[in-house]
Amino acid sequence: MKLRVLGSSSKGNLYLLTANSGQTLALEAGVRFAEVQKAMNFETSKIIGCIITHEHGDHSQFVSLFLTNAIDVYCSTGTAKAFKAFRNHHRVNEIKANTLVTIGEFKVIPFDVKHDASEPFGYLIQHPESGTILFLTDTHYCEYTFPGLNNILLETNYDEKILDENIKSGRLTPSIRNRITTSHMSLQTAKELLQANDLTKVNNIVLIHLSDGNSHAYKFQQEIKALTGKKVTVADNGVELNLNKTPF
């Protein structure tokens, strides 16, 4: 299973999971569709679905182009309602938390998260090649633990110490700080989540959605690696990574 990062920030988020068969599942729709076409060598018919976590533009602003290119979109009812003009499109599939949906070769289980959106989801994604992938972004906390994980894509948006320094320097207002801390996951909370889960079978931890001004990519990578002993990758644009069930 190949992971390709097309965007992982407040500027736009989109990831592609491609199986050996060529079937590809898109995670988010926050990057220009022209970039998706390029990444797919213009074979976008191989994209068998696109799952959306929530309606904010950096995750969903190009949904309409997925739809017009005959790609099914999957999201919560709350997110679908927020799309307004697209809600009744025949390719918008409203799915429910904790209910399995099959998308081609992929099996997907959505679950609720804590973000300032209508009905945001995180996802467990299962495929014979990758095993179970946790895809968790745009939430300040996760109340669940997940057995049998093989690969993890986890928001690590900010460091509380950097936030405090930015407040003191005047680079950040208290209101923006409050919005960040009540809607995004800190390095500290990400560590707690990882410690709460059994990582025995985990091969990759991918740090996603790092804040431009409130994070430190290398520091985050090294701290998570020291904590878990796992391969840790920061999801920079253009990163490609094997997300296999085995380490090989």
GROMACS .gro file of C-alpha atoms in nm:
model
  248
    1MET     CA    1   0.000   0.000   0.000
    2LYS     CA    2   0.144   0.336  -0.102
    3LEU     CA    3   0.066   0.660   0.079
    4ARG     CA    4   0.117   0.983  -0.114
    5VAL     CA    5   0.089   1.322   0.055
    6LEU     CA    6  -0.049   1.598  -0.168
    7GLY     CA    7  -0.113   1.841   0.117
    8SER     CA    8  -0.108   1.834   0.497
    9SER     CA    9  -0.158   2.182   0.644
   10SER     CA   10  -0.407   2.463   0.684
   11LYS     CA   11  -0.338   2.545   0.317
   12GLY     CA   12  -0.492   2.216   0.206
   13ASN     CA   13  -0.511   1.848   0.297
   14LEU     CA   14  -0.524   1.544   0.071
   15TYR     CA   15  -0.368   1.199   0.089
   16LEU     CA   16  -0.386   0.909  -0.156
   17LEU     CA   17  -0.379   0.542  -0.054
   18THR     CA   18  -0.300   0.321  -0.352
   19ALA     CA   19  -0.317  -0.059  -0.342
   20ASN     CA   20  -0.113  -0.290  -0.565
   21SER     CA   21  -0.422  -0.332  -0.782
   22GLY     CA   22  -0.419   0.041  -0.853
   23GLN     CA   23  -0.736   0.107  -0.658
   24THR     CA   24  -0.691   0.438  -0.478
   25LEU     CA   25  -0.877   0.588  -0.183
   26ALA     CA   26  -0.850   0.966  -0.143
   27LEU     CA   27  -0.847   1.106   0.208
   28GLU     CA   28  -0.982   1.465   0.201
   29ALA     CA   29  -1.040   1.701  -0.091
   30GLY     CA   30  -0.852   2.013   0.011
   31VAL     CA   31  -0.597   2.025  -0.274
   32ARG     CA   32  -0.657   2.136  -0.634
   33PHE     CA   33  -0.788   1.853  -0.848
   34ALA     CA   34  -0.518   1.924  -1.106
   35GLU     CA   35  -0.265   1.806  -0.846
   36VAL     CA   36  -0.466   1.489  -0.795
   37GLN     CA   37  -0.475   1.426  -1.169
   38LYS     CA   38  -0.099   1.473  -1.191
   39ALA     CA   39  -0.035   1.236  -0.899
   40MET     CA   40  -0.258   0.975  -1.064
   41ASN     CA   41  -0.093   1.015  -1.406
   42PHE     CA   42  -0.438   1.137  -1.517
   43GLU     CA   43  -0.592   0.797  -1.441
   44THR     CA   44  -0.839   0.934  -1.187
   45SER     CA   45  -1.082   0.653  -1.271
   46LYS     CA   46  -0.867   0.445  -1.034
   47ILE     CA   47  -0.986   0.660  -0.741
   48ILE     CA   48  -1.272   0.450  -0.605
   49GLY     CA   49  -1.379   0.701  -0.340
   50CYS     CA   50  -1.292   1.006  -0.134
   51ILE     CA   51  -1.356   1.023   0.241
   52ILE     CA   52  -1.394   1.364   0.405
   53THR     CA   53  -1.341   1.435   0.775
   54HIS     CA   54  -1.536   1.763   0.787
   55GLU     CA   55  -1.650   2.062   0.584
   56HIS     CA   56  -1.371   2.316   0.646
   57GLY     CA   57  -1.220   2.437   0.320
   58ASP     CA   58  -0.869   2.305   0.376
   59HIS     CA   59  -1.023   1.957   0.382
   60SER     CA   60  -1.313   1.981   0.137
   61GLN     CA   61  -1.301   2.285  -0.092
   62PHE     CA   62  -1.253   2.076  -0.408
   63VAL     CA   63  -1.530   1.822  -0.340
   64SER     CA   64  -1.725   1.945  -0.643
   65LEU     CA   65  -1.443   1.845  -0.877
   66PHE     CA   66  -1.432   1.494  -0.733
   67LEU     CA   67  -1.805   1.468  -0.795
   68THR     CA   68  -1.790   1.602  -1.150
   69ASN     CA   69  -1.511   1.352  -1.221
   70ALA     CA   70  -1.742   1.065  -1.120
   71ILE     CA   71  -1.575   0.995  -0.785
   72ASP     CA   72  -1.799   0.905  -0.491
   73VAL     CA   73  -1.756   1.114  -0.176
   74TYR     CA   74  -1.819   0.976   0.174
   75CYS     CA   75  -1.887   1.189   0.482
   76SER     CA   76  -2.118   1.238   0.778
   77THR     CA   77  -2.469   1.376   0.739
   78GLY     CA   78  -2.360   1.694   0.917
   79THR     CA   79  -2.074   1.744   0.673
   80ALA     CA   80  -2.300   1.672   0.376
   81LYS     CA   81  -2.549   1.934   0.497
   82ALA     CA   82  -2.265   2.186   0.521
   83PHE     CA   83  -2.186   2.126   0.152
   84LYS     CA   84  -2.531   2.275   0.073
   85ALA     CA   85  -2.528   2.278  -0.309
   86PHE     CA   86  -2.377   1.929  -0.325
   87ARG     CA   87  -2.572   1.758  -0.047
   88ASN     CA   88  -2.822   1.592  -0.280
   89HIS     CA   89  -2.566   1.493  -0.541
   90HIS     CA   90  -2.603   1.125  -0.620
   91ARG     CA   91  -2.232   1.064  -0.550
   92VAL     CA   92  -2.239   1.211  -0.199
   93ASN     CA   93  -2.273   0.917   0.041
   94GLU     CA   94  -2.380   1.000   0.396
   95ILE     CA   95  -2.228   0.750   0.638
   96LYS     CA   96  -2.275   0.691   1.010
   97ALA     CA   97  -2.030   0.673   1.298
   98ASN     CA   98  -1.922   0.322   1.399
   99THR     CA   99  -2.084   0.170   1.088
  100LEU     CA  100  -1.867  -0.015   0.837
  101VAL     CA  101  -1.872   0.101   0.474
  102THR     CA  102  -1.698  -0.085   0.192
  103ILE     CA  103  -1.531   0.127  -0.076
  104GLY     CA  104  -1.380  -0.099  -0.339
  105GLU     CA  105  -1.110  -0.307  -0.168
  106PHE     CA  106  -1.114  -0.078   0.138
  107LYS     CA  107  -1.326  -0.118   0.449
  108VAL     CA  108  -1.382   0.206   0.639
  109ILE     CA  109  -1.523   0.270   0.986
  110PRO     CA  110  -1.591   0.636   1.077
  111PHE     CA  111  -1.595   0.758   1.436
  112ASP     CA  112  -1.675   1.093   1.597
  113VAL     CA  113  -1.406   1.343   1.695
  114LYS     CA  114  -1.385   1.680   1.876
  115HIS     CA  115  -1.362   1.972   1.633
  116ASP     CA  116  -1.552   2.294   1.561
  117ALA     CA  117  -1.739   2.149   1.264
  118SER     CA  118  -2.089   2.013   1.199
  119GLU     CA  119  -2.023   1.639   1.244
  120PRO     CA  120  -1.651   1.563   1.205
  121PHE     CA  121  -1.517   1.211   1.166
  122GLY     CA  122  -1.194   1.023   1.212
  123TYR     CA  123  -1.154   0.695   1.022
  124LEU     CA  124  -1.024   0.342   1.062
  125ILE     CA  125  -0.928   0.215   0.718
  126GLN     CA  126  -0.873  -0.155   0.660
  127HIS     CA  127  -0.713  -0.326   0.359
  128PRO     CA  128  -0.536  -0.663   0.330
  129GLU     CA  129  -0.211  -0.491   0.226
  130SER     CA  130  -0.199  -0.219   0.493
  131GLY     CA  131  -0.386  -0.383   0.776
  132THR     CA  132  -0.566  -0.126   0.990
  133ILE     CA  133  -0.482   0.242   0.939
  134LEU     CA  134  -0.589   0.507   1.189
  135PHE     CA  135  -0.659   0.841   1.015
  136LEU     CA  136  -0.714   1.105   1.282
  137THR     CA  137  -0.698   1.479   1.221
  138ASP     CA  138  -0.862   1.804   1.334
  139THR     CA  139  -0.959   1.703   1.683
  140HIS     CA  140  -0.828   1.825   2.016
  141TYR     CA  141  -0.887   1.487   2.183
  142CYS     CA  142  -0.984   1.128   2.106
  143GLU     CA  143  -1.186   0.930   2.357
  144TYR     CA  144  -1.127   0.594   2.188
  145THR     CA  145  -0.849   0.339   2.174
  146PHE     CA  146  -0.804   0.117   1.870
  147PRO     CA  147  -0.693  -0.248   1.880
  148GLY     CA  148  -0.481  -0.403   1.608
  149LEU     CA  149  -0.337  -0.091   1.448
  150ASN     CA  150  -0.073  -0.135   1.176
  151ASN     CA  151  -0.025   0.223   1.053
  152ILE     CA  152  -0.119   0.563   1.197
  153LEU     CA  153  -0.181   0.903   1.036
  154LEU     CA  154  -0.210   1.139   1.332
  155GLU     CA  155  -0.255   1.513   1.362
  156THR     CA  156   0.026   1.669   1.564
  157ASN     CA  157  -0.067   2.032   1.514
  158TYR     CA  158   0.113   2.234   1.779
  159ASP     CA  159   0.332   2.241   2.088
  160GLU     CA  160   0.186   2.415   2.393
  161LYS     CA  161   0.525   2.572   2.470
  162ILE     CA  162   0.547   2.724   2.121
  163LEU     CA  163   0.192   2.857   2.154
  164ASP     CA  164   0.281   3.028   2.483
  165GLU     CA  165   0.595   3.179   2.329
  166ASN     CA  166   0.391   3.311   2.038
  167ILE     CA  167   0.142   3.468   2.279
  168LYS     CA  168   0.422   3.641   2.470
  169SER     CA  169   0.579   3.774   2.150
  170GLY     CA  170   0.246   3.902   2.019
  171ARG     CA  171   0.248   3.672   1.716
  172LEU     CA  172  -0.068   3.503   1.841
  173THR     CA  173  -0.380   3.646   2.004
  174PRO     CA  174  -0.547   3.471   2.299
  175SER     CA  175  -0.862   3.414   2.093
  176ILE     CA  176  -0.671   3.233   1.818
  177ARG     CA  177  -0.484   3.033   2.082
  178ASN     CA  178  -0.816   2.926   2.232
  179ARG     CA  179  -0.949   2.820   1.891
  180ILE     CA  180  -0.637   2.611   1.823
  181THR     CA  181  -0.640   2.435   2.160
  182THR     CA  182  -1.011   2.349   2.140
  183SER     CA  183  -1.007   2.216   1.784
  184HIS     CA  184  -0.663   2.069   1.707
  185MET     CA  185  -0.438   1.805   1.861
  186SER     CA  186  -0.121   1.907   2.044
  187LEU     CA  187   0.205   1.716   2.049
  188GLN     CA  188   0.138   1.639   2.414
  189THR     CA  189  -0.209   1.494   2.346
  190ALA     CA  190  -0.078   1.296   2.048
  191LYS     CA  191   0.179   1.137   2.276
  192GLU     CA  192  -0.090   1.045   2.529
  193LEU     CA  193  -0.303   0.890   2.255
  194LEU     CA  194  -0.013   0.681   2.128
  195GLN     CA  195   0.070   0.564   2.481
  196ALA     CA  196  -0.295   0.464   2.533
  197ASN     CA  197  -0.292   0.232   2.232
  198ASP     CA  198  -0.117  -0.099   2.169
  199LEU     CA  199   0.150  -0.015   1.911
  200THR     CA  200   0.300  -0.365   1.896
  201LYS     CA  201   0.201  -0.419   1.531
  202VAL     CA  202   0.238  -0.058   1.416
  203ASN     CA  203   0.490  -0.009   1.134
  204ASN     CA  204   0.450   0.361   1.057
  205ILE     CA  205   0.341   0.673   1.241
  206VAL     CA  206   0.284   0.966   1.005
  207LEU     CA  207   0.253   1.310   1.164
  208ILE     CA  208  -0.002   1.517   0.974
  209HIS     CA  209  -0.147   1.870   0.976
  210LEU     CA  210   0.142   2.043   1.156
  211SER     CA  211   0.084   2.414   1.214
  212ASP     CA  212   0.315   2.644   1.018
  213GLY     CA  213   0.390   2.868   1.315
  214ASN     CA  214   0.318   2.656   1.619
  215SER     CA  215   0.511   2.336   1.553
  216HIS     CA  216   0.864   2.210   1.494
  217ALA     CA  217   0.866   1.918   1.251
  218TYR     CA  218   1.206   1.769   1.336
  219LYS     CA  219   1.148   1.802   1.712
  220PHE     CA  220   0.805   1.640   1.684
  221GLN     CA  221   0.943   1.355   1.475
  222GLN     CA  222   1.229   1.286   1.715
  223GLU     CA  223   1.010   1.300   2.027
  224ILE     CA  224   0.748   1.063   1.885
  225LYS     CA  225   1.021   0.828   1.763
  226ALA     CA  226   1.185   0.826   2.108
  227LEU     CA  227   0.849   0.763   2.274
  228THR     CA  228   0.731   0.480   2.047
  229GLY     CA  229   1.042   0.327   1.890
  230LYS     CA  230   0.857   0.329   1.558
  231LYS     CA  231   0.932   0.469   1.214
  232VAL     CA  232   0.800   0.826   1.226
  233THR     CA  233   0.750   1.041   0.916
  234VAL     CA  234   0.634   1.402   0.887
  235ALA     CA  235   0.376   1.440   0.610
  236ASP     CA  236   0.549   1.698   0.395
  237ASN     CA  237   0.405   1.761   0.050
  238GLY     CA  238   0.532   1.501  -0.195
  239VAL     CA  239   0.615   1.236   0.065
  240GLU     CA  240   0.557   0.879  -0.053
  241LEU     CA  241   0.560   0.592   0.194
  242ASN     CA  242   0.479   0.221   0.200
  243LEU     CA  243   0.202   0.157   0.451
  244ASN     CA  244   0.218  -0.219   0.452
  245LYS     CA  245   0.082  -0.457   0.714
  246THR     CA  246   0.430  -0.603   0.751
  247PRO     CA  247   0.749  -0.395   0.783
  248PHE     CA  248   0.847  -0.496   0.428
   0.00000   0.00000   0.00000
